[in-house]
């Protein structure tokens, strides 16, 4: 085990820090003050592309090397992700790029699909987004009971249903939509479909109101008899499942989606750590400026949270390291996510307490971090769901 950060990664962290301070923090604050995501023609996004962002990790013909969180393994992306979230977590999701569905597409899509859907992100001519739609108005945790349906019609699929709280959905070139093609089979009937923007029947986009992370859009939309070509069904596994395989291959499609989310959990946990570190730094600065550091109880709580933050960070690093080794990390990823999100909330709460009336005014960075941090305990599997996963593993029950 090696805790040393090599020269190349150190340089990337420094670059990220410089970019974060100069560009990301001001953009995130601007969106928060406006109470709305930055518009797609905001100059920030153009600068982000010029900076080398918004590219896919897929190495298609003519690919430019990806930068920052897009390059290297999970451990490296987690370290860079923590740093950028320190400056603004909302902007990390608002940034153009393939985002959340990229891992799923890389793991499961056909080469033809990668070319069609990731190809435009190799050298993007303009800021481009993609989106991943799992959650439905009836609930996001109980994936076996999702109501969005897919039915076969000749060489097409017809999708019907509704999704909500979907990141970047209205600005995305395509949305990877989870729908059930065989509800009797429950989870194993689930498939993922590429739904391209402009497809008739895809509409009703409505940006949701959020307490924090206002820099990116979380959007609800509907699919009304939305007809898409058969080769927009993600991957081979789902397609061959059409030839009546008893659900075995189709369940592979669902499992691969879920295991990709497992791999992305260290990244969510790292974001919580980044927000918490920012809140701790701001608290210390505020305590110093207001002479609160003389009080032993204040110092004691700051120290306690620094200790817990470091413990959480070690958990997250271990779960990322396991993912890079190709080893199972279900428990570590869940544990890291739960612990980091909870500690981050505790730290933001302490920071608000220190501010007193200054926090109540609603225009201090700490107050924004306090609102931003809550979502990290909700997205990609809530804290409760992670605890369900860990509890079942602990006593040897299937997931
Ligand atoms: C900022 C933000 C961004 C998001 N981005 C996306 C996105 O891009 N794509 C996407 O698909 N979704 C996205 N989501 C949705 C997110 O994944 C869901 O909110 C999450 O899965 C929980 O679903 P729910 O909110 O419908 O809660 P529900 O599933 O309705 O659950 C409600 C409560 O009950 C608890 N609960 C449910 N079942 C159990 C159980 N079996 N045992 C114990 N407790 C249980 C949950 O933990 C939760 O506290 C986003 C959400 C937020 C807040």
Coordinates of C-alpha atoms and ligand atoms in Angstrom, one line a residue:
X1 CA 0.0 0.0 0.0
X2 CA 1.4 3.4 -1.0
X3 CA 0.0 6.7 0.2
X4 CA 2.5 8.7 -1.9
X5 CA 0.9 11.1 -4.5
X6 CA 3.2 11.0 -7.5
X7 CA 4.4 14.2 -9.3
X8 CA 2.0 13.9 -12.2
X9 CA -1.0 13.6 -10.0
X10 CA 0.3 16.4 -7.7
X11 CA 0.5 18.6 -10.8
X12 CA -3.1 17.7 -11.8
X13 CA -4.4 18.5 -8.3
X14 CA -2.6 21.9 -8.4
X15 CA -4.1 22.6 -11.8
X16 CA -7.5 21.6 -10.6
X17 CA -7.1 23.8 -7.5
X18 CA -6.2 26.8 -9.7
X19 CA -9.1 26.2 -12.1
X20 CA -11.5 25.6 -9.2
X21 CA -10.6 28.8 -7.4
X22 CA -10.6 31.0 -10.6
X23 CA -13.6 29.5 -12.5
X24 CA -15.6 26.9 -10.6
X25 CA -16.3 28.6 -7.3
X26 CA -17.4 31.9 -9.0
X27 CA -19.6 30.0 -11.5
X28 CA -21.2 28.0 -8.7
X29 CA -21.9 31.1 -6.6
X30 CA -23.4 32.9 -9.6
X31 CA -25.8 30.0 -10.2
X32 CA -26.7 29.8 -6.5
X33 CA -27.4 33.5 -6.2
X34 CA -29.6 33.3 -9.4
X35 CA -31.3 30.3 -8.1
X36 CA -31.0 28.6 -11.5
X37 CA -28.4 26.6 -13.5
X38 CA -26.1 28.5 -15.8
X39 CA -27.6 28.8 -19.3
X40 CA -26.1 26.6 -22.0
X41 CA -24.5 29.6 -23.7
X42 CA -22.8 30.9 -20.6
X43 CA -19.1 31.7 -21.4
X44 CA -18.0 29.4 -18.5
X45 CA -18.9 26.3 -20.6
X46 CA -16.9 27.5 -23.6
X47 CA -13.9 28.1 -21.3
X48 CA -14.4 24.6 -19.8
X49 CA -14.1 23.1 -23.3
X50 CA -11.0 25.2 -24.1
X51 CA -9.5 24.0 -20.8
X52 CA -9.8 20.4 -22.1
X53 CA -13.0 19.4 -20.3
X54 CA -16.2 17.9 -21.7
X55 CA -14.5 15.0 -23.5
X56 CA -15.3 11.3 -23.3
X57 CA -13.0 8.7 -21.7
X58 CA -13.7 6.5 -24.7
X59 CA -10.6 6.2 -26.9
X60 CA -12.3 6.3 -30.3
X61 CA -10.3 7.0 -33.4
X62 CA -8.8 10.5 -33.2
X63 CA -9.5 10.9 -29.5
X64 CA -7.8 13.7 -27.7
X65 CA -6.3 12.7 -24.3
X66 CA -8.9 13.3 -21.6
X67 CA -8.0 15.6 -18.7
X68 CA -8.7 15.8 -15.0
X69 CA -11.3 13.4 -13.6
X70 CA -11.8 11.9 -17.0
X71 CA -8.4 10.2 -17.2
X72 CA -6.8 7.4 -15.2
X73 CA -8.3 5.1 -12.6
X74 CA -11.0 5.4 -10.0
X75 CA -8.6 6.4 -7.2
X76 CA -7.2 9.2 -9.3
X77 CA -10.7 10.4 -10.4
X78 CA -11.8 10.4 -6.7
X79 CA -8.8 12.5 -5.7
X80 CA -9.4 15.0 -8.4
X81 CA -13.2 14.9 -7.8
X82 CA -12.7 15.7 -4.1
X83 CA -10.6 18.8 -5.0
X84 CA -13.1 20.1 -7.6
X85 CA -16.0 19.5 -5.2
X86 CA -14.2 21.6 -2.7
X87 CA -14.7 24.5 -5.1
X88 CA -18.2 23.7 -6.1
X89 CA -20.0 20.3 -6.3
X90 CA -22.9 21.6 -8.4
X91 CA -20.6 22.7 -11.1
X92 CA -18.9 19.3 -11.4
X93 CA -22.3 18.0 -12.6
X94 CA -23.2 21.1 -14.6
X95 CA -20.0 20.7 -16.6
X96 CA -20.5 19.5 -20.1
X97 CA -19.5 15.9 -20.8
X98 CA -21.1 12.4 -20.8
X99 CA -21.2 12.4 -17.0
X100 CA -23.0 9.6 -15.1
X101 CA -24.0 7.3 -18.0
X102 CA -20.4 7.2 -19.3
X103 CA -19.3 4.2 -17.2
X104 CA -22.5 2.2 -18.1
X105 CA -22.0 2.9 -21.8
X106 CA -18.3 2.0 -21.7
X107 CA -19.1 -1.2 -19.9
X108 CA -22.2 -2.3 -21.9
X109 CA -22.6 -0.5 -25.2
X110 CA -21.8 -2.0 -28.6
X111 CA -18.9 -0.5 -30.6
X112 CA -21.5 1.0 -33.0
X113 CA -23.3 2.6 -30.0
X114 CA -20.1 4.0 -28.6
X115 CA -19.3 5.6 -31.9
X116 CA -22.8 7.1 -32.3
X117 CA -23.3 8.3 -28.7
X118 CA -19.8 8.9 -27.4
X119 CA -18.2 9.9 -30.7
X120 CA -19.5 13.5 -30.6
X121 CA -17.8 13.9 -27.2
X122 CA -14.4 13.0 -28.5
X123 CA -13.7 16.6 -29.9
X124 CA -16.9 18.4 -29.0
X125 CA -17.7 21.3 -31.3
X126 CA -19.9 22.8 -28.6
X127 CA -20.7 22.1 -25.0
X128 CA -22.6 18.8 -25.0
X129 CA -24.3 16.9 -22.2
X130 CA -25.7 13.4 -21.7
X131 CA -28.0 12.2 -19.0
X132 CA -29.0 9.1 -17.0
X133 CA -32.6 8.6 -16.0
X134 CA -33.5 6.0 -13.4
X135 CA -35.6 7.8 -10.8
X136 CA -39.4 8.1 -11.3
X137 CA -42.0 10.2 -9.6
X138 CA -43.2 7.2 -7.6
X139 CA -39.8 6.7 -6.0
X140 CA -36.1 6.1 -6.8
X141 CA -35.1 3.3 -4.4
X142 CA -37.5 0.5 -5.4
X143 CA -36.0 -0.2 -8.8
X144 CA -38.1 -3.4 -9.2
X145 CA -41.3 -1.4 -9.3
X146 CA -40.4 1.3 -11.8
X147 CA -43.4 2.1 -14.0
X148 CA -41.7 3.2 -17.2
X149 CA -42.3 0.6 -19.8
X150 CA -40.7 -0.5 -23.1
X151 CA -42.6 -2.5 -25.7
X152 CA -41.4 -3.9 -28.9
X153 CA -43.0 -2.8 -32.2
X154 CA -41.2 -4.3 -35.2
X155 CA -37.8 -2.7 -35.5
X156 CA -38.6 -0.1 -32.8
X157 CA -39.2 0.2 -29.1
X158 CA -42.0 2.3 -27.7
X159 CA -41.3 3.9 -24.3
X160 CA -44.0 5.2 -22.0
X161 CA -43.5 6.7 -18.5
X162 CA -42.1 9.6 -16.5
X163 CA -38.8 10.4 -14.9
X164 CA -37.8 13.0 -12.3
X165 CA -34.8 14.7 -10.8
X166 CA -32.7 13.8 -13.8
X167 CA -29.4 15.7 -14.1
X168 CA -28.9 17.8 -17.2
X169 CA -31.9 16.1 -19.0
X170 CA -33.3 19.0 -21.0
X171 CA -29.8 20.0 -22.3
X172 CA -28.6 16.5 -23.0
X173 CA -28.0 15.2 -26.6
X174 CA -29.3 11.9 -25.4
X175 CA -30.7 10.4 -22.2
X176 CA -30.0 6.8 -21.1
X177 CA -33.5 5.8 -19.9
X178 CA -34.1 2.8 -17.7
X179 CA -37.4 1.1 -18.6
X180 CA -39.0 -2.3 -18.0
X181 CA -39.6 -4.5 -21.1
X182 CA -41.0 -7.4 -19.1
X183 CA -42.6 -6.2 -15.9
X184 CA -43.5 -9.8 -14.8
X185 CA -39.7 -10.4 -14.4
X186 CA -39.3 -7.4 -12.1
X187 CA -35.8 -6.1 -12.0
X188 CA -34.5 -8.5 -14.6
X189 CA -37.0 -7.0 -17.1
X190 CA -35.2 -3.7 -16.9
X191 CA -33.3 -2.4 -19.9
X192 CA -31.5 0.9 -20.8
X193 CA -32.3 2.8 -23.9
X194 CA -30.7 5.7 -25.6
X195 CA -33.4 8.3 -26.2
X196 CA -32.2 11.2 -28.4
X197 CA -33.2 14.8 -27.8
X198 CA -36.0 15.7 -30.2
X199 CA -37.5 12.3 -30.4
X200 CA -41.3 12.7 -30.7
X201 CA -43.0 11.8 -27.4
X202 CA -40.0 12.9 -25.3
X203 CA -41.1 16.1 -23.6
X204 CA -42.7 18.0 -20.7
X205 CA -39.2 19.0 -19.4
X206 CA -39.5 20.8 -16.1
X207 CA -36.5 21.9 -14.1
X208 CA -37.2 21.0 -10.4
X209 CA -36.7 23.4 -7.5
X210 CA -33.8 22.3 -5.3
X211 CA -32.6 23.5 -1.9
X212 CA -28.9 23.2 -3.0
X213 CA -26.7 22.3 -5.9
X214 CA -28.5 24.8 -8.0
X215 CA -25.7 25.0 -10.5
X216 CA -27.1 22.1 -12.5
X217 CA -30.5 21.2 -13.6
X218 CA -32.5 18.3 -12.1
X219 CA -35.3 17.8 -14.5
X220 CA -38.5 15.8 -14.8
X221 CA -39.8 14.7 -18.2
X222 CA -42.3 12.3 -19.8
X223 CA -42.1 9.7 -22.5
X224 CA -45.4 9.4 -24.4
X225 CA -45.4 6.5 -26.9
X226 CA -41.8 7.5 -27.6
X227 CA -40.6 5.5 -30.6
X228 CA -36.9 4.7 -30.8
X229 CA -35.0 2.5 -33.2
X230 CA -34.2 -1.1 -31.9
X231 CA -30.5 -0.4 -32.0
X232 CA -30.9 2.2 -29.3
X233 CA -31.3 -0.6 -26.7
X234 CA -28.1 -0.5 -24.8
X235 CA -25.7 -3.3 -25.5
X236 CA -25.9 -6.9 -26.8
X237 CA -27.1 -8.6 -23.6
X238 CA -30.5 -6.9 -23.6
X239 CA -30.9 -7.4 -27.4
X240 CA -30.2 -11.1 -27.3
X241 CA -32.6 -11.4 -24.3
X242 CA -35.3 -10.7 -26.9
X243 CA -34.7 -14.2 -28.1
X244 CA -36.4 -15.5 -25.0
X245 CA -33.5 -16.4 -22.7
X246 CA -35.6 -16.8 -19.6
X247 CA -34.4 -13.5 -18.3
X248 CA -30.9 -14.5 -17.7
X249 CA -29.2 -12.3 -20.2
X250 CA -31.6 -9.4 -19.7
X251 CA -30.8 -9.4 -16.0
X252 CA -27.2 -9.0 -16.9
X253 CA -28.1 -5.6 -18.4
X254 CA -29.6 -4.5 -15.2
X255 CA -26.8 -5.9 -13.1
X256 CA -24.2 -4.2 -15.2
X257 CA -26.0 -0.8 -14.7
X258 CA -26.1 -1.4 -11.0
X259 CA -22.5 -2.5 -10.7
X260 CA -21.4 0.6 -12.6
X261 CA -23.3 2.7 -10.0
X262 CA -21.4 0.7 -7.3
X263 CA -18.2 1.8 -9.0
X264 CA -19.3 5.5 -9.1
X265 CA -20.2 5.6 -5.3
X266 CA -16.6 6.4 -4.2
X267 CA -16.9 9.5 -6.5
X268 CA -20.1 10.7 -4.7
X269 CA -18.5 10.1 -1.3
X270 CA -15.4 12.1 -2.5
X271 CA -17.7 15.0 -3.4
X272 CA -19.1 15.0 0.1
X273 CA -15.6 15.0 1.5
X274 CA -14.7 18.0 -0.8
X275 CA -17.8 20.0 0.5
X276 CA -16.9 19.1 4.1
X277 CA -13.3 20.2 3.8
X278 CA -14.5 23.5 2.3
X279 CA -16.9 23.9 5.3
X280 CA -14.2 23.1 7.8
X281 CA -11.7 25.5 6.2
X282 CA -14.4 28.3 6.2
X283 CA -15.3 27.5 9.8
X284 CA -11.7 27.8 10.9
X285 CA -11.3 31.0 9.0
X286 CA -14.5 32.4 10.6
X287 CA -13.4 31.2 14.1
X288 CA -10.0 32.9 13.7
X289 CA -11.5 36.2 12.4
X290 CA -14.0 36.3 15.2
X291 CA -11.7 35.3 18.0
X292 CA -13.7 32.1 18.6
X293 CA -10.5 30.0 18.5
X294 CA -9.8 31.0 22.1
X295 CA -12.7 28.8 23.2
X296 CA -11.7 25.3 24.0
X297 CA -15.1 23.9 23.0
X298 CA -14.9 25.4 19.6
X299 CA -11.3 24.0 19.0
X300 CA -12.4 20.7 20.3
X301 CA -15.3 20.3 17.8
X302 CA -13.2 21.5 14.9
X303 CA -10.5 18.9 15.8
X304 CA -13.2 16.2 16.2
X305 CA -14.5 16.9 12.7
X306 CA -11.1 17.0 11.1
X307 CA -10.4 13.6 12.6
X308 CA -13.7 12.1 11.3
X309 CA -13.2 13.7 7.9
X310 CA -9.8 12.0 7.6
X311 CA -11.2 8.7 8.6
X312 CA -14.0 9.0 6.0
X313 CA -11.4 10.0 3.4
X314 CA -9.4 6.8 4.1
X315 CA -12.6 4.7 3.7
X316 CA -13.3 6.3 0.3
X317 CA -9.7 5.9 -0.9
X318 CA -9.8 2.2 0.0
X319 CA -13.1 1.7 -1.9
X320 CA -11.7 3.4 -4.9
X321 CA -8.4 1.4 -4.7
X322 CA -10.4 -1.8 -4.6
X323 CA -12.4 -0.7 -7.7
X324 CA -9.0 -0.1 -9.5
X325 CA -7.8 -3.6 -8.5
X326 CA -11.0 -5.1 -9.9
X327 CA -11.9 -6.4 -6.5
X328 CA -15.4 -6.4 -4.9
X329 CA -16.0 -3.1 -3.1
X330 CA -19.8 -3.2 -2.4
X331 CA -19.4 -2.9 1.4
X332 CA -16.5 -0.4 1.2
X333 CA -18.3 1.8 -1.4
X334 CA -21.5 1.9 0.6
X335 CA -19.7 2.4 3.9
X336 CA -17.6 5.3 2.5
X337 CA -20.7 6.9 0.9
X338 CA -22.8 6.7 4.1
X339 CA -20.0 7.8 6.4
X340 CA -18.7 10.6 4.2
X341 CA -22.2 12.1 3.6
X342 CA -23.1 12.0 7.3
X343 CA -19.8 13.5 8.4
X344 CA -20.1 16.2 5.7
X345 CA -23.6 17.1 7.0
X346 CA -22.3 17.2 10.6
X347 CA -19.4 19.5 9.6
X348 CA -21.7 21.8 7.6
X349 CA -24.1 21.9 10.6
X350 CA -21.2 22.8 13.0
X351 CA -20.1 25.5 10.5
X352 CA -23.6 27.0 10.5
X353 CA -23.7 27.0 14.3
X354 CA -20.4 28.9 14.4
X355 CA -21.7 31.5 12.1
X356 CA -24.8 32.2 14.2
X357 CA -26.8 35.1 12.8
X358 CA -24.3 35.5 9.9
X359 CA -25.4 32.1 8.6
X360 CA -29.1 32.9 9.0
X361 CA -28.7 35.8 6.5
X362 CA -28.4 33.3 3.7
X363 CA -25.5 34.9 1.8
X364 CA -22.5 33.2 3.3
X365 CA -20.6 30.4 1.5
X366 CA -21.1 28.1 4.5
X367 CA -24.8 28.5 4.2
X368 CA -24.6 27.4 0.6
X369 CA -22.4 24.4 1.5
X370 CA -25.0 23.5 4.2
X371 CA -27.7 23.4 1.5
X372 CA -25.5 21.7 -1.1
X373 CA -24.4 18.8 1.1
X374 CA -27.7 17.2 1.9
X375 CA -28.1 15.7 -1.6
X376 CA -25.0 13.6 -1.2
X377 CA -26.9 11.4 1.2
X378 CA -29.7 10.9 -1.3
X379 CA -28.2 10.5 -4.8
X380 CA -27.1 7.1 -6.2
X381 CA -28.7 5.2 -3.4
X382 CA -29.8 6.9 -0.2
X383 CA -28.0 6.4 3.1
X384 CA -30.8 4.0 4.3
X385 CA -30.4 1.9 1.1
X386 CA -26.7 1.7 1.6
X387 CA -27.3 0.5 5.2
X388 CA -29.7 -2.1 3.8
X389 CA -27.0 -3.3 1.4
X390 CA -24.4 -3.5 4.1
X391 CA -26.7 -5.2 6.7
X392 CA -27.6 -7.9 4.2
X393 CA -23.9 -8.5 3.3
X394 CA -23.0 -8.6 7.0
X395 CA -25.3 -11.5 7.7
X396 CA -24.8 -13.3 4.4
X397 CA -28.2 -12.5 2.7
X398 CA -28.3 -11.9 -1.1
X399 CA -28.6 -8.2 -2.1
Ligands
LIG1 C1 -29.7 16.5 -6.4 C2 -30.2 15.2 -6.9 C3 -29.8 14.8 -8.2 C4 -30.3 13.6 -8.7 N1 -29.9 13.2 -10.0 C5 -30.4 12.0 -10.5 C6 -30.1 11.6 -11.8 O1 -29.3 12.3 -12.5 N2 -30.7 10.5 -12.3 C7 -31.6 9.7 -11.6 O2 -32.0 8.7 -12.1 N3 -31.9 10.1 -10.3 C8 -31.4 11.2 -9.8 N4 -31.7 11.7 -8.5 C9 -32.7 10.9 -7.7 C10 -32.1 10.0 -6.7 O3 -31.4 9.0 -7.2 C11 -33.3 9.6 -5.8 O4 -33.7 10.7 -5.1 C12 -32.9 8.5 -4.8 O5 -32.6 7.3 -5.5 C13 -34.0 8.2 -3.8 O6 -35.2 8.1 -4.4 P1 -36.5 9.0 -3.9 O7 -36.0 10.3 -3.7 O8 -37.6 8.7 -4.9 O9 -36.9 8.3 -2.5 P2 -37.7 7.0 -2.2 O10 -37.1 5.8 -3.0 O11 -39.1 7.3 -2.4 O12 -37.4 6.8 -0.7 C14 -37.9 7.7 0.3 C15 -37.2 7.4 1.6 O13 -37.5 6.1 2.0 C16 -36.2 5.4 2.2 N5 -36.4 4.0 1.7 C17 -36.9 3.6 0.6 N6 -36.9 2.2 0.5 C18 -36.3 1.8 1.6 C19 -35.9 0.5 2.2 N7 -36.2 -0.6 1.5 N8 -35.4 0.5 3.4 C20 -35.1 1.6 4.1 N9 -35.4 2.8 3.7 C21 -36.0 2.9 2.5 C22 -35.2 6.1 1.3 O14 -33.9 6.0 1.8 C23 -35.7 7.6 1.5 O15 -35.2 8.1 2.7 C24 -31.2 12.8 -8.0 C25 -31.6 13.3 -6.7 C26 -31.1 14.5 -6.2 C27 -31.6 14.9 -4.8

